Structure formats: C-alpha cells, structure tokens
Coordinates of N, CA and C in Angstrom, one line a residue:
X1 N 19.7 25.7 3.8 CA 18.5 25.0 3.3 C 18.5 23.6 3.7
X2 N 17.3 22.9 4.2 CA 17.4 22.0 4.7 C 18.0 20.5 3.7
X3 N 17.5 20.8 2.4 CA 17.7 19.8 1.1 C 18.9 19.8 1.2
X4 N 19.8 21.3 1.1 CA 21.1 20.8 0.7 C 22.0 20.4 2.0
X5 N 21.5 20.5 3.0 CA 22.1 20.0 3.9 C 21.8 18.5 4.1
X6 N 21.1 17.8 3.7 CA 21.0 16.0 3.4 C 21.5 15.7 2.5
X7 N 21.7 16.6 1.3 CA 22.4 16.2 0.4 C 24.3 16.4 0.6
X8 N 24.1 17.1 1.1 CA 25.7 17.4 1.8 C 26.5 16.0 2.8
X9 N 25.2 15.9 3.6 CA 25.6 15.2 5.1 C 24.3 14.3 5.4
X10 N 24.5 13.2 6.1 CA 23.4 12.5 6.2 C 23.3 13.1 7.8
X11 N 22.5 14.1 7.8 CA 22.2 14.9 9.0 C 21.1 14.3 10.0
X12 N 20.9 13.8 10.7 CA 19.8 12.8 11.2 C 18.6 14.0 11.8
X13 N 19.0 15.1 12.1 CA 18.7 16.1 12.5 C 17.7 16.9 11.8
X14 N 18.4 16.8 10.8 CA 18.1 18.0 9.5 C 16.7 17.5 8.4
X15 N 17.0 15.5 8.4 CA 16.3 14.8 8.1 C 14.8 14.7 8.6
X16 N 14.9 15.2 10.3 CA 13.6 15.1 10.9 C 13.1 16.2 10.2
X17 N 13.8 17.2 10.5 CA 13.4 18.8 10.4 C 12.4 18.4 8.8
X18 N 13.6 18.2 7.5 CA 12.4 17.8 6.4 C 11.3 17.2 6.7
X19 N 11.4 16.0 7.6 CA 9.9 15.4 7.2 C 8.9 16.0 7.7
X20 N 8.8 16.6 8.9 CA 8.0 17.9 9.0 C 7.3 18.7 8.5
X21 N 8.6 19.5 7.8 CA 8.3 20.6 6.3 C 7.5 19.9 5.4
X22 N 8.1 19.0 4.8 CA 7.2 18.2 3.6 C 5.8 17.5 4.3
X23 N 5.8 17.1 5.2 CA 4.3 16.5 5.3 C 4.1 16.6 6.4
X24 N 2.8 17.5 6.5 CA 2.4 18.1 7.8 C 1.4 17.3 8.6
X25 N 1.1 18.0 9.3 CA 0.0 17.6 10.4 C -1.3 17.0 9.4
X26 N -1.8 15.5 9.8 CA -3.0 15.1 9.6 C -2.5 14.4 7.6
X27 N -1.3 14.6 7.9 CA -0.7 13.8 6.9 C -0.9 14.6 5.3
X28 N -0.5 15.7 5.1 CA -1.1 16.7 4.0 C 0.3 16.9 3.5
X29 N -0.1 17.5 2.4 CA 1.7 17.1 1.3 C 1.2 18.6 0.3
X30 N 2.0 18.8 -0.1 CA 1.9 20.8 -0.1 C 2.9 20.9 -1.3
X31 N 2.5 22.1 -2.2 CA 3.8 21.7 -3.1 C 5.1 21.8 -2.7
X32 N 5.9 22.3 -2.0 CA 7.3 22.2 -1.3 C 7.3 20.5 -1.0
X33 N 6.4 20.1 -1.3 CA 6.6 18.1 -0.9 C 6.9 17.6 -2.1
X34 N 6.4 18.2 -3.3 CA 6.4 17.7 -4.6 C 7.6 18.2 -5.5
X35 N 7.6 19.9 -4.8 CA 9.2 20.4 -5.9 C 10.1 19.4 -5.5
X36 N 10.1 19.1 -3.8 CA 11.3 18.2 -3.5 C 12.1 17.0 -4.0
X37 N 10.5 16.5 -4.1 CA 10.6 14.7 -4.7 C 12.1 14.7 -6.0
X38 N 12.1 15.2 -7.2 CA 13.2 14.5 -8.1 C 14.8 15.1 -6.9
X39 N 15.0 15.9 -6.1 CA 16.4 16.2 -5.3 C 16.3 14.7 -4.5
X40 N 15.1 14.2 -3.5 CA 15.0 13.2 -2.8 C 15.1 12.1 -3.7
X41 N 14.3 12.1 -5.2 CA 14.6 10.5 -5.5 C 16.3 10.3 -5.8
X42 N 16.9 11.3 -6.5 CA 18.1 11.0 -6.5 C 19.2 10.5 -5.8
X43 N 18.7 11.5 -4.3 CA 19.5 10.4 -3.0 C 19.1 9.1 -2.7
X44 N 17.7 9.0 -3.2 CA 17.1 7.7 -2.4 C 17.9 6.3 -2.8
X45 N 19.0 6.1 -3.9 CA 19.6 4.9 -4.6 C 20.5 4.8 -3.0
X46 N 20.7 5.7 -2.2 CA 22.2 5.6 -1.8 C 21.8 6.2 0.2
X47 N 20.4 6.6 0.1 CA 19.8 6.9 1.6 C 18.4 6.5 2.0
X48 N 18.8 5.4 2.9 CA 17.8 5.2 3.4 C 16.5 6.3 3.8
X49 N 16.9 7.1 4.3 CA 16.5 8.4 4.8 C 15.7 8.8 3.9
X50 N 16.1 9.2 2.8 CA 15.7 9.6 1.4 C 14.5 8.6 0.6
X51 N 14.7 7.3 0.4 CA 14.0 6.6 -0.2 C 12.8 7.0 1.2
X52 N 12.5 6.9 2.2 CA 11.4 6.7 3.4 C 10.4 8.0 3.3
X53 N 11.2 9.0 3.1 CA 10.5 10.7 3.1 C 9.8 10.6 1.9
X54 N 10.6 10.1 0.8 CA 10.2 9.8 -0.6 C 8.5 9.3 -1.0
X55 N 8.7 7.9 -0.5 CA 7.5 6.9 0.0 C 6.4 7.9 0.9
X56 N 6.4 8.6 1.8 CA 5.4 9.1 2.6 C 4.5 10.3 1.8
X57 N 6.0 11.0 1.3 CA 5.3 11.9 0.4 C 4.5 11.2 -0.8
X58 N 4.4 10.0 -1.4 CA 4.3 9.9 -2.3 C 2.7 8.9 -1.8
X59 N 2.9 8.1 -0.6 CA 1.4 7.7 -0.1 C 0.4 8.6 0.0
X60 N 0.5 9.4 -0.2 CA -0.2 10.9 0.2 C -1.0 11.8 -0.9
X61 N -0.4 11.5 -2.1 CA -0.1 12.3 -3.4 C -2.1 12.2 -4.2
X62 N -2.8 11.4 -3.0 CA -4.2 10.9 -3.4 C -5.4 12.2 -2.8
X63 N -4.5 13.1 -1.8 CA -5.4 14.1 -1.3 C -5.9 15.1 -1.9
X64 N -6.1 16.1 -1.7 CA -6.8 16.9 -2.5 C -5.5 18.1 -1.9
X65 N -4.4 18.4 -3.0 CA -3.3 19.4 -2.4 C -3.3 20.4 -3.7
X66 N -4.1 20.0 -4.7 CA -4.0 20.9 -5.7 C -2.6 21.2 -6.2
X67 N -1.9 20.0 -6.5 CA -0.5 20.3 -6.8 C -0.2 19.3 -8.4
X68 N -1.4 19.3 -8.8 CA -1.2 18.3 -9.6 C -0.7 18.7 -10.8
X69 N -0.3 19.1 -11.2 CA 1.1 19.6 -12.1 C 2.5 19.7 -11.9
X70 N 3.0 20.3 -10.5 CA 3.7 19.5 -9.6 C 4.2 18.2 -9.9
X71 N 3.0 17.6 -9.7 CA 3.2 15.8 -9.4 C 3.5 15.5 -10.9
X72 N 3.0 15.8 -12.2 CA 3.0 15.5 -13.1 C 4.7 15.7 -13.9
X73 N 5.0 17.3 -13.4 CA 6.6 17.4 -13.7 C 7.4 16.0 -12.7
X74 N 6.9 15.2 -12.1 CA 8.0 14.2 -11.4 C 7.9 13.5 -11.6
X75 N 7.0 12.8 -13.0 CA 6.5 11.2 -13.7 C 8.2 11.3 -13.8
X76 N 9.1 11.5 -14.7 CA 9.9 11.0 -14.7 C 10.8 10.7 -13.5
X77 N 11.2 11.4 -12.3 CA 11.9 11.0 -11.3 C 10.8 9.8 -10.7
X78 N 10.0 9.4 -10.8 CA 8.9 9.1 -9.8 C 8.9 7.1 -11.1
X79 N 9.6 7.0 -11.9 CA 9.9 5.8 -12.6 C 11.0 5.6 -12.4
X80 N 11.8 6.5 -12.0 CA 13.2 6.4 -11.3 C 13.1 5.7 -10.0
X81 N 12.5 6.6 -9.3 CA 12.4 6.1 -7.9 C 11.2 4.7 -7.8
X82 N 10.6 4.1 -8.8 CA 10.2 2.8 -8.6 C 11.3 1.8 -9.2
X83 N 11.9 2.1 -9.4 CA 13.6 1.5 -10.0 C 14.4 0.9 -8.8
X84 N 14.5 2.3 -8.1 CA 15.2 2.1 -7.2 C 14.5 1.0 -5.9
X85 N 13.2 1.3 -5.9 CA 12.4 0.4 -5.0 C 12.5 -0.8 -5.5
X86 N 12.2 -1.3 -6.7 CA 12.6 -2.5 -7.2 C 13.9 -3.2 -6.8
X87 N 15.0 -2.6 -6.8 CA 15.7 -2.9 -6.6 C 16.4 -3.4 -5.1
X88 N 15.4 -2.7 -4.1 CA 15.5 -2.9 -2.9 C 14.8 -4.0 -2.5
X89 N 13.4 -4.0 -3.0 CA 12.6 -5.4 -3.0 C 13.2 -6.3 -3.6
X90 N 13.9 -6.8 -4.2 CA 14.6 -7.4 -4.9 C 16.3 -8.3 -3.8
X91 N 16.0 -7.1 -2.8 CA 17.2 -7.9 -2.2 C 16.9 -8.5 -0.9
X92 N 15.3 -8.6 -0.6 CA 15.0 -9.2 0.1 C 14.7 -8.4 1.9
X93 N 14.8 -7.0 1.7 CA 14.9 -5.9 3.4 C 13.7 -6.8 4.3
X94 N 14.6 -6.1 5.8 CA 13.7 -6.5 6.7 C 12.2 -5.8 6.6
X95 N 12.5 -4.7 6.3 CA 11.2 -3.4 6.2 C 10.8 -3.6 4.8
X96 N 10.6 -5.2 4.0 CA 10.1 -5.4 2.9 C 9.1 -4.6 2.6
X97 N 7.6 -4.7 3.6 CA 6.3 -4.5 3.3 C 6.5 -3.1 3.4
X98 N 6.9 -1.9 4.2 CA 6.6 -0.8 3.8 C 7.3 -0.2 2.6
X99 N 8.7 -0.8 2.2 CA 8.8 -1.0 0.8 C 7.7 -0.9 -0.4
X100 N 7.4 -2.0 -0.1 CA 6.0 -2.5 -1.4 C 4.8 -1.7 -1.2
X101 N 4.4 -1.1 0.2 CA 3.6 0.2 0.0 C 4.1 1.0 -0.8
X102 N 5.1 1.7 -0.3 CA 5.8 2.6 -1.1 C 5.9 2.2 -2.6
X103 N 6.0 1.3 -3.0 CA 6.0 1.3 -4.6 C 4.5 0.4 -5.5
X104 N 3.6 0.7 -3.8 CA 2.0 0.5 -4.8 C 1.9 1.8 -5.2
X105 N 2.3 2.9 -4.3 CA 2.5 4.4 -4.0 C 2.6 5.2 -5.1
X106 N 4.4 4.8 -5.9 CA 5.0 5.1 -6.7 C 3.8 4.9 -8.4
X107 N 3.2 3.3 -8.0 CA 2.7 3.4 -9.3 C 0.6 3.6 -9.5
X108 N 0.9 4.5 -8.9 CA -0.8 5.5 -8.1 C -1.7 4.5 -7.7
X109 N -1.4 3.3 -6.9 CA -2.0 2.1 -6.5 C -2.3 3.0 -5.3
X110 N -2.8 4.0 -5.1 CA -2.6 4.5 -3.5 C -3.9 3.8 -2.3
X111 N -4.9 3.1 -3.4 CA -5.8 2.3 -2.4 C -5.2 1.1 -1.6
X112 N -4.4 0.7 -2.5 CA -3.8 -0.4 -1.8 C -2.4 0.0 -1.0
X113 N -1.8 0.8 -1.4 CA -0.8 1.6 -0.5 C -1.4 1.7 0.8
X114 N -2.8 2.2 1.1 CA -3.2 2.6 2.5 C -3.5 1.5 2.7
X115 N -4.5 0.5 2.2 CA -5.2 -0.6 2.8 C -4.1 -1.9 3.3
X116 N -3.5 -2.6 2.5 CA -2.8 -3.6 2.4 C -1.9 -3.7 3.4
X117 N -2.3 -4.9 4.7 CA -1.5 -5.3 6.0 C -0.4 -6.4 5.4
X118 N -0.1 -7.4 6.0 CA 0.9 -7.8 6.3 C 0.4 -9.8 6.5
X119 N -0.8 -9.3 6.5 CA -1.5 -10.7 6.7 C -1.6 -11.8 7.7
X120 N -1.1 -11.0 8.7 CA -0.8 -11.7 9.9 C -2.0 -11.7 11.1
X121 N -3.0 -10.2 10.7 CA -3.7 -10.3 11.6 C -5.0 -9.3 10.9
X122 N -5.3 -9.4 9.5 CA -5.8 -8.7 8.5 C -7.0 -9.2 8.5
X123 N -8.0 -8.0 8.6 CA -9.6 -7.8 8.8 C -10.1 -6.6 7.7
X124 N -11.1 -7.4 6.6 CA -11.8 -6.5 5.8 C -12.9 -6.5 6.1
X125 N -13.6 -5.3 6.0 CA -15.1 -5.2 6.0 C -16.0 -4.5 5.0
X126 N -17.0 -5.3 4.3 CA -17.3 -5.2 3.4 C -18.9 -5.4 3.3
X127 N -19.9 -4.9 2.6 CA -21.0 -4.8 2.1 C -21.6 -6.3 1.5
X128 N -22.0 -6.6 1.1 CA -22.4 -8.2 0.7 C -22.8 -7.2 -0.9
X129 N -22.3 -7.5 -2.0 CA -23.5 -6.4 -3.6 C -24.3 -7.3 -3.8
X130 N -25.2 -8.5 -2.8 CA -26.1 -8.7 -3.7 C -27.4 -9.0 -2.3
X131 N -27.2 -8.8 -1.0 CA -28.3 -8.7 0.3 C -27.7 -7.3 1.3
X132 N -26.2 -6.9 0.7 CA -25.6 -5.9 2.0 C -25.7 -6.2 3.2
X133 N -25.7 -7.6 3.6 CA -25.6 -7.4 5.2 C -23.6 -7.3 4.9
X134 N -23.2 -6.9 6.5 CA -21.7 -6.4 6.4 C -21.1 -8.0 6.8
X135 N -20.4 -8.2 5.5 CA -18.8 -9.3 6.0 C -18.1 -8.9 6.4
X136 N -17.1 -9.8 7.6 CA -16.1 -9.4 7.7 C -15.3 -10.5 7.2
X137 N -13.8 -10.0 6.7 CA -13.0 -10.7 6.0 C -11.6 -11.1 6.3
X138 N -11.5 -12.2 6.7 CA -10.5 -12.6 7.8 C -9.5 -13.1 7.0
X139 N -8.2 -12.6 6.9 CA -6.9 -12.9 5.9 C -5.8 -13.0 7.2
X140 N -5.6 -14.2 7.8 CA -4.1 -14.0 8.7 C -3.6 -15.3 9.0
X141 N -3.3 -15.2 10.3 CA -3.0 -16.6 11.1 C -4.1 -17.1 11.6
X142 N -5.5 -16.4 12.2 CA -6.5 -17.2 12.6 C -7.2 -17.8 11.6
X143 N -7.2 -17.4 10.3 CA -7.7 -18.0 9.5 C -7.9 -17.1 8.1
X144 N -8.6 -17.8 7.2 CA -8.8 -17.2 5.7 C -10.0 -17.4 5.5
X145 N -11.2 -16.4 6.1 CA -12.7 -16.6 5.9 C -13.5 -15.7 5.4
X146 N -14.8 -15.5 5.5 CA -15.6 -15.0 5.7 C -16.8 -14.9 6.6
X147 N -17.3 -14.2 7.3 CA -17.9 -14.4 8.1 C -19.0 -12.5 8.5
X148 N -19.9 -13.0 9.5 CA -20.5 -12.1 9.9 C -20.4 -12.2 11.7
X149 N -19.9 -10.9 12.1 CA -19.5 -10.7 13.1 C -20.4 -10.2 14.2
X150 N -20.4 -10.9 15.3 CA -21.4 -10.7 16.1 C -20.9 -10.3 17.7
X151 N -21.0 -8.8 17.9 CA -20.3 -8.2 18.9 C -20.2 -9.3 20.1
X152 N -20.3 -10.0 20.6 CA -21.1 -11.5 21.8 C -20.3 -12.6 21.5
X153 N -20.3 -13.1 20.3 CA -20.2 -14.3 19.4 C -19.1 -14.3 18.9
X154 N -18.6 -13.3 18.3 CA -17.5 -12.7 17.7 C -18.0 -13.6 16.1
X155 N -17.0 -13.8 15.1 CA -17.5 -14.3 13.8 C -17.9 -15.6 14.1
X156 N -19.5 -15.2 13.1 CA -20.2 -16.7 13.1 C -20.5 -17.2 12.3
X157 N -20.8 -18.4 11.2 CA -20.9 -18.8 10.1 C -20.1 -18.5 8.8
X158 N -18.9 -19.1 9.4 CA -17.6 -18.5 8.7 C -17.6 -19.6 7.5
X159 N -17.1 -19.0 6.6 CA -16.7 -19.6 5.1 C -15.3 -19.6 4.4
X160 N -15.1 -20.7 4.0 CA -13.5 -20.4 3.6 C -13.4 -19.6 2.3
X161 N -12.4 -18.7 2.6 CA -12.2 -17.9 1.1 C -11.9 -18.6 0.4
X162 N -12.0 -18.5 -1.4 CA -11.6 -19.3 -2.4 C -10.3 -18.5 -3.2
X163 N -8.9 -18.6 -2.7 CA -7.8 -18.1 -3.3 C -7.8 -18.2 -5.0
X164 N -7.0 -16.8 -5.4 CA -7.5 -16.9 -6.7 C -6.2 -17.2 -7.2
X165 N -6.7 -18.4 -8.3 CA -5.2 -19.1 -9.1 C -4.4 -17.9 -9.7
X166 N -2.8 -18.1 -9.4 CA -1.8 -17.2 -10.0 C -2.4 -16.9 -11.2
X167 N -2.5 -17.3 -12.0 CA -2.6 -17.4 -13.6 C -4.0 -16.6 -13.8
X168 N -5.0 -16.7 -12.8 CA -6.2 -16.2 -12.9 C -6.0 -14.9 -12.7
X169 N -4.9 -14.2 -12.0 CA -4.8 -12.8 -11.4 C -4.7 -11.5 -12.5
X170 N -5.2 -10.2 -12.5 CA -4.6 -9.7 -13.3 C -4.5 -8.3 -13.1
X171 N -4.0 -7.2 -13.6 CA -3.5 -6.0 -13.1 C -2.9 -5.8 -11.8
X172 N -2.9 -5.0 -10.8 CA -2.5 -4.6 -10.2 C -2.2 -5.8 -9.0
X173 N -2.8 -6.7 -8.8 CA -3.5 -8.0 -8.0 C -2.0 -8.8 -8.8
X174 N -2.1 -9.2 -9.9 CA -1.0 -9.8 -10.4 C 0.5 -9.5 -10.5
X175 N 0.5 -8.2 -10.8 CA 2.0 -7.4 -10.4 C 2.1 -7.6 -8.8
X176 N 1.6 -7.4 -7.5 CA 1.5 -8.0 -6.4 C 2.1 -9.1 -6.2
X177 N 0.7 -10.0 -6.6 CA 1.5 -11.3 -6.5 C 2.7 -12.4 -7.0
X178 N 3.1 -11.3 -8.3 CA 4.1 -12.0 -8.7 C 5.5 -11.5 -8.1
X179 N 5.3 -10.1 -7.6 CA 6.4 -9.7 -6.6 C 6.8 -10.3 -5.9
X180 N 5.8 -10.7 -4.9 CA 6.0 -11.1 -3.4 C 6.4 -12.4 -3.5
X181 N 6.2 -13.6 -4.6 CA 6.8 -14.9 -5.4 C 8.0 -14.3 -5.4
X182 N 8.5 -13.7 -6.2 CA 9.7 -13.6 -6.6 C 10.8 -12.9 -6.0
X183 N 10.5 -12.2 -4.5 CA 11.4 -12.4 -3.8 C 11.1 -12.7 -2.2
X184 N 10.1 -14.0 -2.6 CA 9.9 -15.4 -1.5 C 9.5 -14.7 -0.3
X185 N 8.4 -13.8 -0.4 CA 7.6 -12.9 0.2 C 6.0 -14.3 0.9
X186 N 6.3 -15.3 1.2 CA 5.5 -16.6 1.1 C 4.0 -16.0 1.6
X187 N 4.3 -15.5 3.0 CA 3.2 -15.1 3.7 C 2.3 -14.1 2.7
X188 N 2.5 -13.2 2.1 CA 2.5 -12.1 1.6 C 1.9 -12.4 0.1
X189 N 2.1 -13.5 -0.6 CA 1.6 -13.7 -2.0 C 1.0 -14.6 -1.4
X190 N 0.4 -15.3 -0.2 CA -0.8 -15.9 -0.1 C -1.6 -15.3 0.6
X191 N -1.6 -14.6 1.3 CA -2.1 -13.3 1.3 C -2.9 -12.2 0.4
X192 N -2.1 -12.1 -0.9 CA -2.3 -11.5 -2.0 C -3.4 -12.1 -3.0
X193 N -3.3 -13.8 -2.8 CA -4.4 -14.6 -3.6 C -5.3 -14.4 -3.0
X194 N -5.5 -15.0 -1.7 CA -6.8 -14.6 -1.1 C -7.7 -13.3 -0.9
X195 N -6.7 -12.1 -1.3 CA -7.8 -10.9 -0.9 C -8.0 -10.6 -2.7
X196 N -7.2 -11.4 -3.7 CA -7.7 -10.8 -5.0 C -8.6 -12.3 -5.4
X197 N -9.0 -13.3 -4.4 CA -10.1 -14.0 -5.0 C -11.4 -14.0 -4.6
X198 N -12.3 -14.6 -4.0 CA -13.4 -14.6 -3.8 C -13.8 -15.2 -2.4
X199 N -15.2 -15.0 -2.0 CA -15.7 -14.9 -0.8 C -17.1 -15.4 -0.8
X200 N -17.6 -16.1 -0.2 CA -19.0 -16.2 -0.2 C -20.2 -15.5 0.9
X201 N -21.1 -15.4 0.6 CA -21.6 -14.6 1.8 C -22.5 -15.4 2.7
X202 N -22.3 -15.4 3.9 CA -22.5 -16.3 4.9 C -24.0 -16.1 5.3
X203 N -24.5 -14.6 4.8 CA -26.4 -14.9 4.8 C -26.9 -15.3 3.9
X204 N -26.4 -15.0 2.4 CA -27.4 -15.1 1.2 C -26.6 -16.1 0.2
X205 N -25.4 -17.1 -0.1 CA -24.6 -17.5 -0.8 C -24.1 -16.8 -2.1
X206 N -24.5 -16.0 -1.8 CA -23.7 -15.5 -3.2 C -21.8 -15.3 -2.7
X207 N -21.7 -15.3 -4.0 CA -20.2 -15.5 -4.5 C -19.3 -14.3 -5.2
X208 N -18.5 -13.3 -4.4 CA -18.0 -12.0 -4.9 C -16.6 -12.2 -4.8
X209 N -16.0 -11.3 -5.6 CA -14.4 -10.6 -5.4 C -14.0 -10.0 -4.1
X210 N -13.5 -10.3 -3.5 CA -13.1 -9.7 -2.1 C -12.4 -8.3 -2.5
X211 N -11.3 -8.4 -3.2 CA -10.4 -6.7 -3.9 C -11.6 -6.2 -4.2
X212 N -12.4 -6.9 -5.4 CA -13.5 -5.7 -5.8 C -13.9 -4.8 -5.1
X213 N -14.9 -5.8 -4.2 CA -16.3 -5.1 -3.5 C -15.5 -4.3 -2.5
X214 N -14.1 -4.3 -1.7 CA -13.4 -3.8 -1.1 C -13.0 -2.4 -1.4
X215 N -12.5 -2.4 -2.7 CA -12.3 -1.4 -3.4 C -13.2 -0.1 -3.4
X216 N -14.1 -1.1 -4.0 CA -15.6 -0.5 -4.4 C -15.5 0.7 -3.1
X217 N -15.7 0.0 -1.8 CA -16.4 0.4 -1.0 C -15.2 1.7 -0.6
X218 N -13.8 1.3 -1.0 CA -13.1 2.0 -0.1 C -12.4 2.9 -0.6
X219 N -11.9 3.2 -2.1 CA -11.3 3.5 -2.7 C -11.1 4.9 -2.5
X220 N -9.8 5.7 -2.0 CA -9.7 7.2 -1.4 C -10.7 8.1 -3.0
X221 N -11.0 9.4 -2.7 CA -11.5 10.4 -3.6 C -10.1 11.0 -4.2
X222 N -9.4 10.6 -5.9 CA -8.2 11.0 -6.1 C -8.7 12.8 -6.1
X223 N -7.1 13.0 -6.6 CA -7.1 14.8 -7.0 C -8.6 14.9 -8.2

C-alpha cells in the first residue's frame, strides 16, 4: 500500500504515485483523499512530502466530492495540521506563500487559498456595486491602483488604493495580516492592507472594499 510505504521510507517514487491517487485529473479529491489526510497530517511535522499532498488535498476540499463527512471526521487532524503549518510559517521557509495557502486551506478560507498571489504582479477584476463598469485592480511592483483597462491604452484613470489601517482589519483579512507581520512577510502584509481596504471607482467615484466586492464576485460554490 502506497501510505505505508511513505510512512515506512521517504520513497520519492511512491510519493508521486500518491499524489496521483489522491487528487486526480482537473484537480478533484475523492474520498480515498480525505480517509488519507489524519495518516498524512501525522507525517507532515517531520515530511515535507507529507505536509505539500496534505495542503493540495485540502485546497480542493471546496468542490463538490460529496465527502463531507469524510472531511468532517478530520476536524481534529486538520487543527493538527494547522499547528504544524504554524509552525513552519513561523520559521520563516523559502516556500512561505504556498505555506499560507495551505493554512487559508486548513482554516476553509479556500477563496483566498485559490485567489491570493504574492503581490508582485497581482491583478483583480472586479464589477464597480454602484455603476458596474469592470475595475481592474492593480496590487504589485507597478503599482497599488485602480483603474479601467483599455485593451490600446492599457489602464487609464488610475486611482490610488486606500490601504486599510492594521487596527481597522478584521476576520480573516486580520489573521492574514497579522501573520505575514509577524514573521516579517513585508511585501505580503502590504499587500494584504491593500486588497482588504478600499478602492475608488475611476467612472462614477464611489468608494468600495476591494476583498468584498472581490469576494462577492468570486467566491468558489462550497459543498
């Protein structure tokens, strides 16, 4: 069996073979993905290997696999395994950010699991809730705006985002940003202000949530 042979040996072989088995073609997760999870979170303190299969399965866990009882017997491995992620975010890894996917993942943040880049070259697109023409929403190195994008022109009547104060943040937006602070994630918790503050809209001035209306618009269909 493939489990007990990673649990035996760190088989690099045997490792592909699982991630296969557990998550198929077009990214679909099946109950044999979910019995797995508490054998996998247990290795994951001590295998790389283990913590990464863990995380994929667990970005996933938003589809429609009808396993949700399954998922429900692994609340307790699955506060384990944000322990262990903690712990790793905590020590600062090169592979920080897909870390912090993985543990928006763990705590069913799975909108933000899928959506949330890196901020280096990060584009939202978004509805205006009060004229609907489409913004686009520029979070990187070129800039922190708003704007309407013109296939010719490329963004035109750009607006600076208005970052939202630490202290102003709250749920999921707050656990974020206090993370990526606290282990000196710089790029990454300014990043995090700007997509949980506000935006203005560059046809009509009105004034929105960038997470919100984002959300709103994008948020996967759970089980």
């Amino acid at each position: 069996m493939l489990l007990e042979r990673v649990e035996s040996e760190d088989d690099a072989d045997a490792w592909e073979e699982l991630g296969y088995r557990l998550v198929l073609e077009h990214d679909l997760v099946f109950p044999a993905s979910f019995a797995a999870l508490p054998r996998l979170i247990r290795l994951a303190s001590r295998s790389t290997r283990a913590r990464a299969l863990t995380g994929m399965v667990l970005r996933r866990a938003a589809g429609h696999h009808g396993c949700d009882a399954l998922l429900a017997d692994c609340a307790d491995a699955i506060v384990e395994f944000r322990e262990v992620l903690d712990r790793h975010l905590r020590s600062r890894p090169d592979d920080y950010l897909p870390i912090f996917l993985d543990m928006l993942a763990a705590k069913e943040e799975y909108h933000w699991s899928a959506a949330l880049g890196d901020f280096a070259d990060d584009f939202y697109h978004l509805a205006c809730p009060h004229c609907a023409v489409e913004v686009t929403i520029a979070i990187g190195d070129h800039g922190r705006y708003s704007a309407v994008r013109d296939w010719h022109l490329g963004d035109v009547d750009r607006r600076g985002l208005r970052s939202a104060p630490s202290e102003e943040l709250r749920g999921i937006g707050r656990w974020m940003h206090e993370t990526a602070v606290r282990d000196g994630q710089h790029a990454l918790a300014d990043g995090i202000a700007h997509l949980f503050g506000n935006a203005e809209c560059p046809r009509c001035a009105s004034v929105f949530n960038v997470a919100d209306e984002y959300a709103a618009a994008n948020r996967p269909v759970l089980r």
